[in-house]
Structure formats: structure tokens, C-alpha cells
């Protein structure tokens, strides 16, 4: 107590002695800097951790930028009773101010930031506690804001993701009022998307980082070598099928499907297939456990602490296994994931015994796999050393968990929360909207979820992009779930869009309303796909929004930053406009007259949008190019003949090329054509091959479309026509187009004809090369293959 009195007294003296003291500053205020000078030093804690060192340099860097003054950093033993200090964390001199056990009144991850006389103390509990106090001081006392960790530059030739920086006023004369605050977080574990914005996320309170991007030992609450889909990391079916070999490469045996097919899924057709694992198999359990224990041993030998190991399904749909023993375990746990849960109980018990400091992790993911929790047998507790990351990927992305369509998924999550305190979420925001995200985050908090992760989308798939606003609000809600969201939105949009902010907020509201009015169920189970969403939007609505963006551009024309932000927000709308141009033009030809206005406005495209936009352009250009059916199909009964163009999935480019001779004015490009060229039919759901065709030398020729007769197929709900045995990336999904439930007049049989053209190898543009990957075009190919139509002729029902 004596020391404190002396400090206050000296503070009083020095304030009076300070020349040029402005009258607006009260005597109690802390004068941090004047004319680029400071009397303060920043004091490190005793034994600073890497997070503490980071906190101290973040603070002094910021203070320098804000005031122009260099705040010296000293260690605790360099302090004297006569100077003024900002204490970061606990140290002998800061404890003199704080008393004996200042952390006793704080819970884990809580922090305190306050002034004591002329001094400032910033400290907290747990790994990041001191950093959180520093950030609180910068935000709430010094007025710093950090709205986005990303700064997208559209400067030609290409878009670039830069790092967004904090925003603040420079104040060469800086005095602050006395203050005292405490804070904490709404969720214990907080996971960011886009980890490359590391400083932004760390200073926004994120505390779980993957080991790939940042130094996990220093900054992540848990160290996870790999976050998901690890079955085949530990049990590779073949060397080619082992994921993340940089993490699992040490696993010695890599050909389990060749030697032990019984470790893998028994399909309903009675065959073992490489889909998932058969967890009732004791040999599999032994091998898997051995490899997991070996992984732990290796990580510890490297010096890793706070280890958390994931064991979760390969990212394939379908139940894990249909063998008799697995079926028994499904019954035992009253859940399709039963065999896996049974194994987890065994594994967790063993890990707990051998490595009580290690946590395990898995996904609750997919209705046919682990979304639904087990009902544990009487007297058996669910293991407490495993985190369940709940990922309801099959939700309808347009409505929240309160809506009847999604409520079952929320109940599954609640059931998990009843089983274990370690439930984390892996949430899909699906669209650029805010209301659903906010509602569901609050429901997570209410359910007692321990950790949260939202997989924020890229910004070109959906029609709209408010992703950065979403991330900002997400970060704030993870700290305080009751934050005033409209106020956050106001602050964010005012900063990002200046005079256009009010109109941007109107746009956001109208978008939200449109999503809510849209009656399309976009969940996977509804089977309608994600591409054409927001079906409630009329061309008139799009036109009104485009006109309001014209005004917003004018309003921000003289400020480069604001104008660029408005233009970037508009891109979502422009992408959507191009995507649906043909329909819009039909409905509203006056306004949607020349698509090049929109295309030119988009200017330089980010690499990921190049192929998509050129595909839209191609569809616009070929809108009127449809040719009649060729002979003999033109003479057949109309309803019996259907035709479609296949699709090149994934990142392969170009997806299609314009071709005046093609049935619809363009041909789909086949990824990695084989030689001789093959195509065929396959039932994904039954894993059964059907008709196959090989183009041999006597029916091969270059430069014109020729129709090849594939033969008869039987369409199932999930079946395809594929192209090239080297990849299958170019294909046509038939279920959604042709399948209907069997009936007396329908057995889903079709006769199939495929129209192909062989051309000289397609040369890629520099943009396309940048975007291409190894699964796309092989420059050594002797030809490229285009498919302009597949013709299906319905067969009469087989008697
Ligand atoms: Zn099985």
C-alpha cells in the first residue's frame, strides 16, 4: 500500500510540472504522449511467453503509430518507483499495485485492463489473457478498430489478398481518462477461417490455429496436426489414397485394401469397397490404435504439447459399413455411427490411460454417418477425452435452426451436448447473410457449445458477399454473444462504405428478406443443388439493386477506398446477373440489354472466377444456338428423347468451349482424355459399372462431331455418364435429370448416344494455366475431346 501512495503522489507532481497541459485534460487523466514523446515505459511480465512478447510488441507498435512516440520496453527489474508504466501481465512491480493474487478473481481466459493512478495494468488468465487485456486497451481506451483482416486489391493484372490493417486516429497529444474493465469470452475455443490473416484473428480473440499456417506451440490452445477426414491417413487403402502425406507419411503400411479388404466398408451389394472403415473388425481396430499411439509418440518426441488428434470419416457419403457385426453395433448404440462410437470408447479409454494429457477429436458429420449421437448403453459413459465437432452440413442454408426444416439438426446438437461438455461446431453459413448466422451462434451458446468454427465461404459462389461483415460480427459474438449486432453492422458499414453505408444496409436488409421469402429448400437432402439459390428474386429486384449500386458508386466516386469497397460488394450482384442473364433478358429486355456493361465493370477477375465467368459468357453468347435433334432422333416421339451437355466439375478449365457446330453452340471439355478414348455409365449408389465404349482407330477421326452408341443403361438416383478412365471429372449426373421411382410404365432404362468431337489439344490462356491443377489438362495429350450432347431414348418397360 505504501508503494501505491508514493506512485500517486509522484504522478500528481509530474502532471503539474508538465508544460503545455491543455485545459481539457483533467488532472486525473493519464497523459500517454505529447509532441511525439512519452514518459511511459511498457513493462513485460516475469518470464514472458511468446504470446506475451507478441502482445508487448503489438502494443508498442500501435502506440508508436498512434502517437509518434517510441514507448520503451523494459523488463520488471528495470522499473523504478519514480516512473510511469504500462504493465503487461504479472511481474513483481505490477503485483505491488495489484495485490497478492489478482488472477484469483478471474476465470480462465478472462482479463482486466485498468489504470491505477498514473500507471496502467493489463493482465489476464490463461495462455492469451495478457494479450486480450492489451487488445481491450487498444480498442476501448485508445479507439483502435480492426474491421477486416483482408484487404483485397483489384489492381490489374490480378486480384490479390492483402492484409487488412486496423484503423485509428493519430493523436500526437494523447491523454486518456482513468478506466477499469474486465472481459472474457462466450466460447472457450474459437476457430478462424482464413488463417493467413493471423494477426487479425489472434487479436480478435481466435485461439485455435491449425499447425500448418502458424506456430501452434506459441499461439494455439490445442495442437492439431490435421483437423478432419483422417481415416485414410492412418489406414491408407493404397499409397495414392493416403491424404496429407506430410502428416501421415510415416505410416509404414500403405496398401491395406490389397491385403486387408475386410478393414473397409462392406457395401449393400456384398462387396468390400474403399469408402470408409469397418469398425467392428478387430484387426482394423488393432492397426488403427497402433498408428494413433505411434502418432502421439512421434509428436511428443518432437516436443509437441497440448496435442489433439483427429480421427474422422473420409469425406465420402454413405454409411460406414453394412456387415453383420457393424449392423449389431448400430442397434446397440441406436445410431448409424454405432460401430465407430463403439471403437471410440475403446480408443479413448486407452489414450486416457497412456496419455492423459492428449485429447482426441472427431466430426459429427452427415446424417448417414455421425451427425446423430449414440444412445450409450446403460451404465456406460461417453468418453470425456474427445471433442465432437458438430457439422450439420445437410442443413438448409437459408433458414436457421429454429425453422422446422433444420430443427432436427439442432436437436442432434443438443443431444451431443447432453453426452459431453466437449462439443464444438463446424458451421456452414452457406450465403452471405447475417441473421441466420447470428441466430444460430446464439443457439450454440445457449446449448453450451464449447468451441465454434464457421467455414466462411469464398465470395463468388453465392450471389452476395458480406463475408467480411460476417467474420467481423462472428468474432465479436464469440467474445460477447449479446453484442448489439445492428450497432456492429452500422459501425462496420459506415467505415467500409462511408456515404453509401445507409444504402448498403438497405441492400443487406432486402437481401435478408429475399432469402427468407425464398421457399427453396437448399439442403442436400432436398437434392436441388446449391447453384441456383435465392429463386424468389425477380429480374425487377435485381434491376433495382443494380440501380442503387449505380448511385452508391457516384456517392463514393471521390474516395478510392470507399469506392473500391462498393465496387467489390457489387461483384456478387454482377456475378449473379451474368449467371442468370438469359432468364433476366427474357423477362426484362430493356434493362438487361448488353451483358458487356456488367462484364466490363467486373474488369480484372480474381483467379478463381475466370473460368466461371467465361462459362457464363459462353452460355450468354450461345443462348439462341440450339440445333434440332439429329436424325434419326428427330423423328422419334418427343417425350421419349432427352438430351444434355455433360459438365466439367471442379477446378478444370476451360469448362466449355464455344463451337458453332455443337448442338447448343458449345462443347464440354473432357478432363484428361485417355487413349484410346473411353466413356461409360456407372451407378454410384450401387458401385456398379454399366455400358462402356472404347473409341478405336476405325471410328476415330478429328474435327467433327460423331455420335457413338453407348448402349442401354438403367438410371438409379445416383448414377453418371463418365468420360475418360483417367479422371471422370467430366461427367453427367443422371439421377436428378432422368430418374423417377419405378412404376408399371417406368423402369428407368434408356438407350444412350454420345456426341463427341476430337480436336487438337486445347491451349490454355495464362489465366487458365494459373487456375489449372494437375487434374485438368495434360499438355502431352495428343487430342482434346469435346462432348456437345448426350441423347437418351427411353426404352419400353422390360416384360
Ligand atoms: Zn463392418
PDB file of C-alpha atoms in Angstrom, residues 335-551:
ATOM      1  CA  UNK A 335     -27.302 -44.802 -34.298  1.00  0.00           C
ATOM      2  CA  UNK A 336     -25.780 -45.439 -37.745  1.00  0.00           C
ATOM      3  CA  UNK A 337     -22.437 -44.331 -36.287  1.00  0.00           C
ATOM      4  CA  UNK A 338     -22.660 -47.145 -33.688  1.00  0.00           C
ATOM      5  CA  UNK A 339     -19.639 -49.192 -34.854  1.00  0.00           C
ATOM      6  CA  UNK A 340     -17.443 -46.072 -34.813  1.00  0.00           C
ATOM      7  CA  UNK A 341     -18.716 -44.926 -31.402  1.00  0.00           C
ATOM      8  CA  UNK A 342     -18.006 -48.379 -30.020  1.00  0.00           C
ATOM      9  CA  UNK A 343     -14.429 -48.176 -31.251  1.00  0.00           C
ATOM     10  CA  UNK A 344     -14.037 -44.610 -29.927  1.00  0.00           C
ATOM     11  CA  UNK A 345     -14.947 -45.763 -26.427  1.00  0.00           C
ATOM     12  CA  UNK A 346     -12.188 -48.364 -26.608  1.00  0.00           C
ATOM     13  CA  UNK A 347      -9.633 -45.965 -28.107  1.00  0.00           C
ATOM     14  CA  UNK A 348     -10.398 -43.091 -25.733  1.00  0.00           C
ATOM     15  CA  UNK A 349     -10.040 -45.325 -22.679  1.00  0.00           C
ATOM     16  CA  UNK A 350      -6.633 -46.495 -23.853  1.00  0.00           C
ATOM     17  CA  UNK A 351      -5.394 -42.988 -24.731  1.00  0.00           C
ATOM     18  CA  UNK A 352      -6.638 -41.696 -21.398  1.00  0.00           C
ATOM     19  CA  UNK A 353      -4.648 -44.347 -19.609  1.00  0.00           C
ATOM     20  CA  UNK A 354      -1.423 -43.905 -21.598  1.00  0.00           C
ATOM     21  CA  UNK A 355      -1.615 -40.174 -22.407  1.00  0.00           C
ATOM     22  CA  UNK A 356      -3.971 -38.364 -20.032  1.00  0.00           C
ATOM     23  CA  UNK A 357      -2.774 -35.026 -21.467  1.00  0.00           C
ATOM     24  CA  UNK A 358      -3.874 -35.855 -25.026  1.00  0.00           C
ATOM     25  CA  UNK A 359      -7.346 -35.070 -26.411  1.00  0.00           C
ATOM     26  CA  UNK A 360      -8.972 -36.806 -29.356  1.00  0.00           C
ATOM     27  CA  UNK A 361     -11.260 -35.137 -31.844  1.00  0.00           C
ATOM     28  CA  UNK A 362     -13.864 -36.301 -34.335  1.00  0.00           C
ATOM     29  CA  UNK A 363     -16.612 -34.949 -36.520  1.00  0.00           C
ATOM     30  CA  UNK A 364     -20.347 -35.334 -36.081  1.00  0.00           C
ATOM     31  CA  UNK A 365     -20.967 -35.078 -39.773  1.00  0.00           C
ATOM     32  CA  UNK A 366     -23.540 -36.414 -42.265  1.00  0.00           C
ATOM     33  CA  UNK A 367     -26.849 -37.998 -41.339  1.00  0.00           C
ATOM     34  CA  UNK A 368     -25.762 -41.353 -42.764  1.00  0.00           C
ATOM     35  CA  UNK A 369     -22.631 -41.290 -40.597  1.00  0.00           C
ATOM     36  CA  UNK A 370     -22.151 -39.452 -37.314  1.00  0.00           C
ATOM     37  CA  UNK A 371     -24.450 -36.425 -37.132  1.00  0.00           C
ATOM     38  CA  UNK A 372     -26.666 -38.333 -34.727  1.00  0.00           C
ATOM     39  CA  UNK A 373     -25.096 -39.177 -31.356  1.00  0.00           C
ATOM     40  CA  UNK A 374     -25.185 -42.635 -29.793  1.00  0.00           C
ATOM     41  CA  UNK A 375     -27.574 -43.670 -27.067  1.00  0.00           C
ATOM     42  CA  UNK A 376     -24.979 -45.033 -24.659  1.00  0.00           C
ATOM     43  CA  UNK A 377     -25.683 -48.466 -23.167  1.00  0.00           C
ATOM     44  CA  UNK A 378     -26.921 -48.461 -19.572  1.00  0.00           C
ATOM     45  CA  UNK A 379     -24.112 -47.584 -17.175  1.00  0.00           C
ATOM     46  CA  UNK A 380     -21.593 -46.630 -19.897  1.00  0.00           C
ATOM     47  CA  UNK A 381     -20.476 -43.007 -20.088  1.00  0.00           C
ATOM     48  CA  UNK A 382     -19.415 -41.310 -23.298  1.00  0.00           C
ATOM     49  CA  UNK A 383     -15.629 -40.729 -23.184  1.00  0.00           C
ATOM     50  CA  UNK A 384     -14.590 -37.350 -21.832  1.00  0.00           C
ATOM     51  CA  UNK A 385     -11.267 -37.020 -23.668  1.00  0.00           C
ATOM     52  CA  UNK A 386     -12.704 -36.439 -27.120  1.00  0.00           C
ATOM     53  CA  UNK A 387     -14.032 -33.311 -28.788  1.00  0.00           C
ATOM     54  CA  UNK A 388     -17.078 -33.715 -31.024  1.00  0.00           C
ATOM     55  CA  UNK A 389     -17.072 -31.142 -33.784  1.00  0.00           C
ATOM     56  CA  UNK A 390     -20.653 -30.916 -34.925  1.00  0.00           C
ATOM     57  CA  UNK A 391     -21.020 -30.128 -38.630  1.00  0.00           C
ATOM     58  CA  UNK A 392     -24.611 -30.171 -39.845  1.00  0.00           C
ATOM     59  CA  UNK A 393     -23.679 -29.980 -43.485  1.00  0.00           C
ATOM     60  CA  UNK A 394     -27.079 -31.245 -44.556  1.00  0.00           C
ATOM     61  CA  UNK A 395     -28.946 -28.220 -43.186  1.00  0.00           C
ATOM     62  CA  UNK A 396     -30.992 -25.943 -45.356  1.00  0.00           C
ATOM     63  CA  UNK A 397     -28.678 -22.978 -45.754  1.00  0.00           C
ATOM     64  CA  UNK A 398     -31.458 -20.412 -45.982  1.00  0.00           C
ATOM     65  CA  UNK A 399     -33.096 -20.896 -42.606  1.00  0.00           C
ATOM     66  CA  UNK A 400     -31.834 -21.092 -39.049  1.00  0.00           C
ATOM     67  CA  UNK A 401     -32.136 -23.884 -36.505  1.00  0.00           C
ATOM     68  CA  UNK A 402     -35.454 -22.557 -35.225  1.00  0.00           C
ATOM     69  CA  UNK A 403     -37.044 -23.392 -38.570  1.00  0.00           C
ATOM     70  CA  UNK A 404     -38.789 -26.793 -38.696  1.00  0.00           C
ATOM     71  CA  UNK A 405     -36.618 -27.932 -41.635  1.00  0.00           C
ATOM     72  CA  UNK A 406     -33.417 -27.524 -39.623  1.00  0.00           C
ATOM     73  CA  UNK A 407     -34.704 -28.085 -36.133  1.00  0.00           C
ATOM     74  CA  UNK A 408     -33.844 -31.779 -36.160  1.00  0.00           C
ATOM     75  CA  UNK A 409     -30.216 -30.864 -36.712  1.00  0.00           C
ATOM     76  CA  UNK A 410     -30.318 -28.547 -33.708  1.00  0.00           C
ATOM     77  CA  UNK A 411     -31.804 -31.339 -31.629  1.00  0.00           C
ATOM     78  CA  UNK A 412     -28.958 -33.620 -32.700  1.00  0.00           C
ATOM     79  CA  UNK A 413     -26.515 -30.997 -31.470  1.00  0.00           C
ATOM     80  CA  UNK A 414     -28.384 -30.667 -28.167  1.00  0.00           C
ATOM     81  CA  UNK A 415     -28.230 -34.434 -27.767  1.00  0.00           C
ATOM     82  CA  UNK A 416     -24.457 -34.309 -28.254  1.00  0.00           C
ATOM     83  CA  UNK A 417     -24.234 -31.538 -25.658  1.00  0.00           C
ATOM     84  CA  UNK A 418     -26.043 -33.788 -23.197  1.00  0.00           C
ATOM     85  CA  UNK A 419     -23.466 -36.541 -23.782  1.00  0.00           C
ATOM     86  CA  UNK A 420     -20.323 -34.462 -23.433  1.00  0.00           C
ATOM     87  CA  UNK A 421     -19.166 -30.953 -22.498  1.00  0.00           C
ATOM     88  CA  UNK A 422     -16.720 -31.003 -25.429  1.00  0.00           C
ATOM     89  CA  UNK A 423     -18.953 -30.091 -28.356  1.00  0.00           C
ATOM     90  CA  UNK A 424     -17.573 -27.756 -30.973  1.00  0.00           C
ATOM     91  CA  UNK A 425     -19.351 -26.673 -34.110  1.00  0.00           C
ATOM     92  CA  UNK A 426     -18.323 -26.579 -37.740  1.00  0.00           C
ATOM     93  CA  UNK A 427     -20.920 -24.305 -39.190  1.00  0.00           C
ATOM     94  CA  UNK A 428     -21.697 -23.538 -42.817  1.00  0.00           C
ATOM     95  CA  UNK A 429     -23.008 -20.029 -43.365  1.00  0.00           C
ATOM     96  CA  UNK A 430     -23.954 -21.005 -46.960  1.00  0.00           C
ATOM     97  CA  UNK A 431     -24.852 -17.492 -48.003  1.00  0.00           C
ATOM     98  CA  UNK A 432     -23.522 -14.039 -47.321  1.00  0.00           C
ATOM     99  CA  UNK A 433     -26.290 -13.252 -44.888  1.00  0.00           C
ATOM    100  CA  UNK A 434     -26.148 -12.343 -41.250  1.00  0.00           C
ATOM    101  CA  UNK A 435     -29.441 -13.122 -39.480  1.00  0.00           C
ATOM    102  CA  UNK A 436     -29.150 -16.895 -39.761  1.00  0.00           C
ATOM    103  CA  UNK A 437     -25.559 -16.871 -38.574  1.00  0.00           C
ATOM    104  CA  UNK A 438     -26.348 -14.664 -35.573  1.00  0.00           C
ATOM    105  CA  UNK A 439     -29.401 -16.704 -34.544  1.00  0.00           C
ATOM    106  CA  UNK A 440     -27.523 -19.987 -34.794  1.00  0.00           C
ATOM    107  CA  UNK A 441     -24.451 -18.689 -32.934  1.00  0.00           C
ATOM    108  CA  UNK A 442     -26.758 -17.656 -30.097  1.00  0.00           C
ATOM    109  CA  UNK A 443     -28.395 -21.071 -30.155  1.00  0.00           C
ATOM    110  CA  UNK A 444     -24.926 -22.651 -29.917  1.00  0.00           C
ATOM    111  CA  UNK A 445     -24.165 -20.576 -26.863  1.00  0.00           C
ATOM    112  CA  UNK A 446     -27.494 -21.496 -25.306  1.00  0.00           C
ATOM    113  CA  UNK A 447     -26.800 -25.186 -25.934  1.00  0.00           C
ATOM    114  CA  UNK A 448     -23.495 -24.951 -24.073  1.00  0.00           C
ATOM    115  CA  UNK A 449     -21.233 -25.459 -27.077  1.00  0.00           C
ATOM    116  CA  UNK A 450     -17.571 -25.280 -26.078  1.00  0.00           C
ATOM    117  CA  UNK A 451     -15.938 -24.254 -29.361  1.00  0.00           C
ATOM    118  CA  UNK A 452     -17.118 -22.562 -32.541  1.00  0.00           C
ATOM    119  CA  UNK A 453     -15.944 -22.572 -36.103  1.00  0.00           C
ATOM    120  CA  UNK A 454     -17.651 -21.114 -39.145  1.00  0.00           C
ATOM    121  CA  UNK A 455     -16.399 -22.070 -42.564  1.00  0.00           C
ATOM    122  CA  UNK A 456     -16.842 -18.718 -44.268  1.00  0.00           C
ATOM    123  CA  UNK A 457     -17.332 -19.070 -47.962  1.00  0.00           C
ATOM    124  CA  UNK A 458     -15.341 -17.615 -50.764  1.00  0.00           C
ATOM    125  CA  UNK A 459     -17.081 -14.694 -52.314  1.00  0.00           C
ATOM    126  CA  UNK A 460     -18.036 -15.726 -55.804  1.00  0.00           C
ATOM    127  CA  UNK A 461     -20.276 -18.762 -55.482  1.00  0.00           C
ATOM    128  CA  UNK A 462     -23.176 -17.092 -53.794  1.00  0.00           C
ATOM    129  CA  UNK A 463     -24.943 -14.127 -55.217  1.00  0.00           C
ATOM    130  CA  UNK A 464     -23.911 -11.877 -52.440  1.00  0.00           C
ATOM    131  CA  UNK A 465     -20.847 -11.142 -50.485  1.00  0.00           C
ATOM    132  CA  UNK A 466     -20.977  -9.815 -46.970  1.00  0.00           C
ATOM    133  CA  UNK A 467     -18.341 -12.269 -45.865  1.00  0.00           C
ATOM    134  CA  UNK A 468     -16.094  -9.716 -44.191  1.00  0.00           C
ATOM    135  CA  UNK A 469     -19.027  -8.277 -42.272  1.00  0.00           C
ATOM    136  CA  UNK A 470     -19.941 -11.824 -41.243  1.00  0.00           C
ATOM    137  CA  UNK A 471     -16.431 -12.506 -39.993  1.00  0.00           C
ATOM    138  CA  UNK A 472     -16.367  -9.232 -38.058  1.00  0.00           C
ATOM    139  CA  UNK A 473     -19.694  -9.965 -36.369  1.00  0.00           C
ATOM    140  CA  UNK A 474     -18.704 -13.579 -35.729  1.00  0.00           C
ATOM    141  CA  UNK A 475     -15.506 -12.507 -33.982  1.00  0.00           C
ATOM    142  CA  UNK A 476     -17.382 -10.059 -31.786  1.00  0.00           C
ATOM    143  CA  UNK A 477     -20.115 -12.541 -30.866  1.00  0.00           C
ATOM    144  CA  UNK A 478     -17.602 -15.187 -29.873  1.00  0.00           C
ATOM    145  CA  UNK A 479     -16.415 -12.710 -27.308  1.00  0.00           C
ATOM    146  CA  UNK A 480     -19.833 -11.477 -26.204  1.00  0.00           C
ATOM    147  CA  UNK A 481     -22.817 -13.313 -27.610  1.00  0.00           C
ATOM    148  CA  UNK A 482     -25.139 -10.461 -26.617  1.00  0.00           C
ATOM    149  CA  UNK A 483     -23.314  -7.762 -28.582  1.00  0.00           C
ATOM    150  CA  UNK A 484     -25.645  -5.322 -30.298  1.00  0.00           C
ATOM    151  CA  UNK A 485     -25.467  -6.679 -33.842  1.00  0.00           C
ATOM    152  CA  UNK A 486     -27.223  -3.762 -35.601  1.00  0.00           C
ATOM    153  CA  UNK A 487     -24.699  -1.424 -33.954  1.00  0.00           C
ATOM    154  CA  UNK A 488     -21.815  -3.601 -35.175  1.00  0.00           C
ATOM    155  CA  UNK A 489     -23.293  -3.585 -38.679  1.00  0.00           C
ATOM    156  CA  UNK A 490     -23.694   0.186 -38.567  1.00  0.00           C
ATOM    157  CA  UNK A 491     -20.121   0.715 -37.451  1.00  0.00           C
ATOM    158  CA  UNK A 492     -18.692  -1.700 -39.988  1.00  0.00           C
ATOM    159  CA  UNK A 493     -20.672  -0.371 -42.941  1.00  0.00           C
ATOM    160  CA  UNK A 494     -20.037   3.273 -42.004  1.00  0.00           C
ATOM    161  CA  UNK A 495     -16.341   2.539 -42.117  1.00  0.00           C
ATOM    162  CA  UNK A 496     -16.386   0.401 -45.263  1.00  0.00           C
ATOM    163  CA  UNK A 497     -18.841   2.383 -47.371  1.00  0.00           C
ATOM    164  CA  UNK A 498     -18.912   5.948 -45.974  1.00  0.00           C
ATOM    165  CA  UNK A 499     -21.747   7.970 -47.518  1.00  0.00           C
ATOM    166  CA  UNK A 500     -23.152   4.831 -49.190  1.00  0.00           C
ATOM    167  CA  UNK A 501     -23.397   2.963 -45.864  1.00  0.00           C
ATOM    168  CA  UNK A 502     -27.126   3.515 -45.344  1.00  0.00           C
ATOM    169  CA  UNK A 503     -27.876   2.209 -48.839  1.00  0.00           C
ATOM    170  CA  UNK A 504     -25.625  -0.792 -48.239  1.00  0.00           C
ATOM    171  CA  UNK A 505     -27.595  -1.542 -45.076  1.00  0.00           C
ATOM    172  CA  UNK A 506     -30.839  -1.331 -47.080  1.00  0.00           C
ATOM    173  CA  UNK A 507     -29.340  -3.752 -49.591  1.00  0.00           C
ATOM    174  CA  UNK A 508     -28.403  -6.128 -46.782  1.00  0.00           C
ATOM    175  CA  UNK A 509     -31.925  -5.963 -45.310  1.00  0.00           C
ATOM    176  CA  UNK A 510     -33.573  -6.540 -48.668  1.00  0.00           C
ATOM    177  CA  UNK A 511     -31.258  -9.473 -49.324  1.00  0.00           C
ATOM    178  CA  UNK A 512     -32.139 -10.976 -45.967  1.00  0.00           C
ATOM    179  CA  UNK A 513     -35.825 -10.569 -46.751  1.00  0.00           C
ATOM    180  CA  UNK A 514     -35.361 -12.184 -50.155  1.00  0.00           C
ATOM    181  CA  UNK A 515     -33.614 -15.198 -48.643  1.00  0.00           C
ATOM    182  CA  UNK A 516     -36.371 -15.573 -46.100  1.00  0.00           C
ATOM    183  CA  UNK A 517     -39.074 -15.291 -48.754  1.00  0.00           C
ATOM    184  CA  UNK A 518     -37.333 -17.867 -50.910  1.00  0.00           C
ATOM    185  CA  UNK A 519     -39.144 -21.124 -50.365  1.00  0.00           C
ATOM    186  CA  UNK A 520     -36.474 -23.323 -51.924  1.00  0.00           C
ATOM    187  CA  UNK A 521     -35.148 -25.942 -49.594  1.00  0.00           C
ATOM    188  CA  UNK A 522     -31.438 -25.895 -50.384  1.00  0.00           C
ATOM    189  CA  UNK A 523     -30.423 -28.695 -48.020  1.00  0.00           C
ATOM    190  CA  UNK A 524     -28.523 -31.631 -49.505  1.00  0.00           C
ATOM    191  CA  UNK A 525     -31.395 -33.942 -48.720  1.00  0.00           C
ATOM    192  CA  UNK A 526     -33.738 -31.832 -50.813  1.00  0.00           C
ATOM    193  CA  UNK A 527     -31.375 -32.631 -53.681  1.00  0.00           C
ATOM    194  CA  UNK A 528     -31.818 -29.364 -55.545  1.00  0.00           C
ATOM    195  CA  UNK A 529     -28.201 -28.331 -55.508  1.00  0.00           C
ATOM    196  CA  UNK A 530     -26.647 -25.090 -54.381  1.00  0.00           C
ATOM    197  CA  UNK A 531     -26.117 -23.340 -57.672  1.00  0.00           C
ATOM    198  CA  UNK A 532     -29.474 -21.739 -58.340  1.00  0.00           C
ATOM    199  CA  UNK A 533     -30.433 -20.358 -54.998  1.00  0.00           C
ATOM    200  CA  UNK A 534     -32.472 -17.396 -53.979  1.00  0.00           C
ATOM    201  CA  UNK A 535     -35.055 -18.360 -56.533  1.00  0.00           C
ATOM    202  CA  UNK A 536     -37.505 -15.810 -55.181  1.00  0.00           C
ATOM    203  CA  UNK A 537     -35.542 -12.988 -56.791  1.00  0.00           C
ATOM    204  CA  UNK A 538     -37.219 -11.351 -59.745  1.00  0.00           C
ATOM    205  CA  UNK A 539     -35.382  -9.596 -62.558  1.00  0.00           C
ATOM    206  CA  UNK A 540     -37.016  -6.394 -61.298  1.00  0.00           C
ATOM    207  CA  UNK A 541     -35.395  -6.779 -57.882  1.00  0.00           C
ATOM    208  CA  UNK A 542     -32.007  -7.329 -59.474  1.00  0.00           C
ATOM    209  CA  UNK A 543     -32.543  -4.251 -61.625  1.00  0.00           C
ATOM    210  CA  UNK A 544     -33.475  -2.082 -58.602  1.00  0.00           C
ATOM    211  CA  UNK A 545     -30.378  -3.252 -56.735  1.00  0.00           C
ATOM    212  CA  UNK A 546     -28.184  -2.583 -59.753  1.00  0.00           C
ATOM    213  CA  UNK A 547     -29.616   0.938 -59.997  1.00  0.00           C
ATOM    214  CA  UNK A 548     -28.962   1.566 -56.347  1.00  0.00           C
ATOM    215  CA  UNK A 549     -25.360   0.443 -56.844  1.00  0.00           C
ATOM    216  CA  UNK A 550     -25.066   2.977 -59.677  1.00  0.00           C
ATOM    217  CA  UNK A 551     -25.981   5.655 -57.128  1.00  0.00           C
TER     218      UNK A 551
END
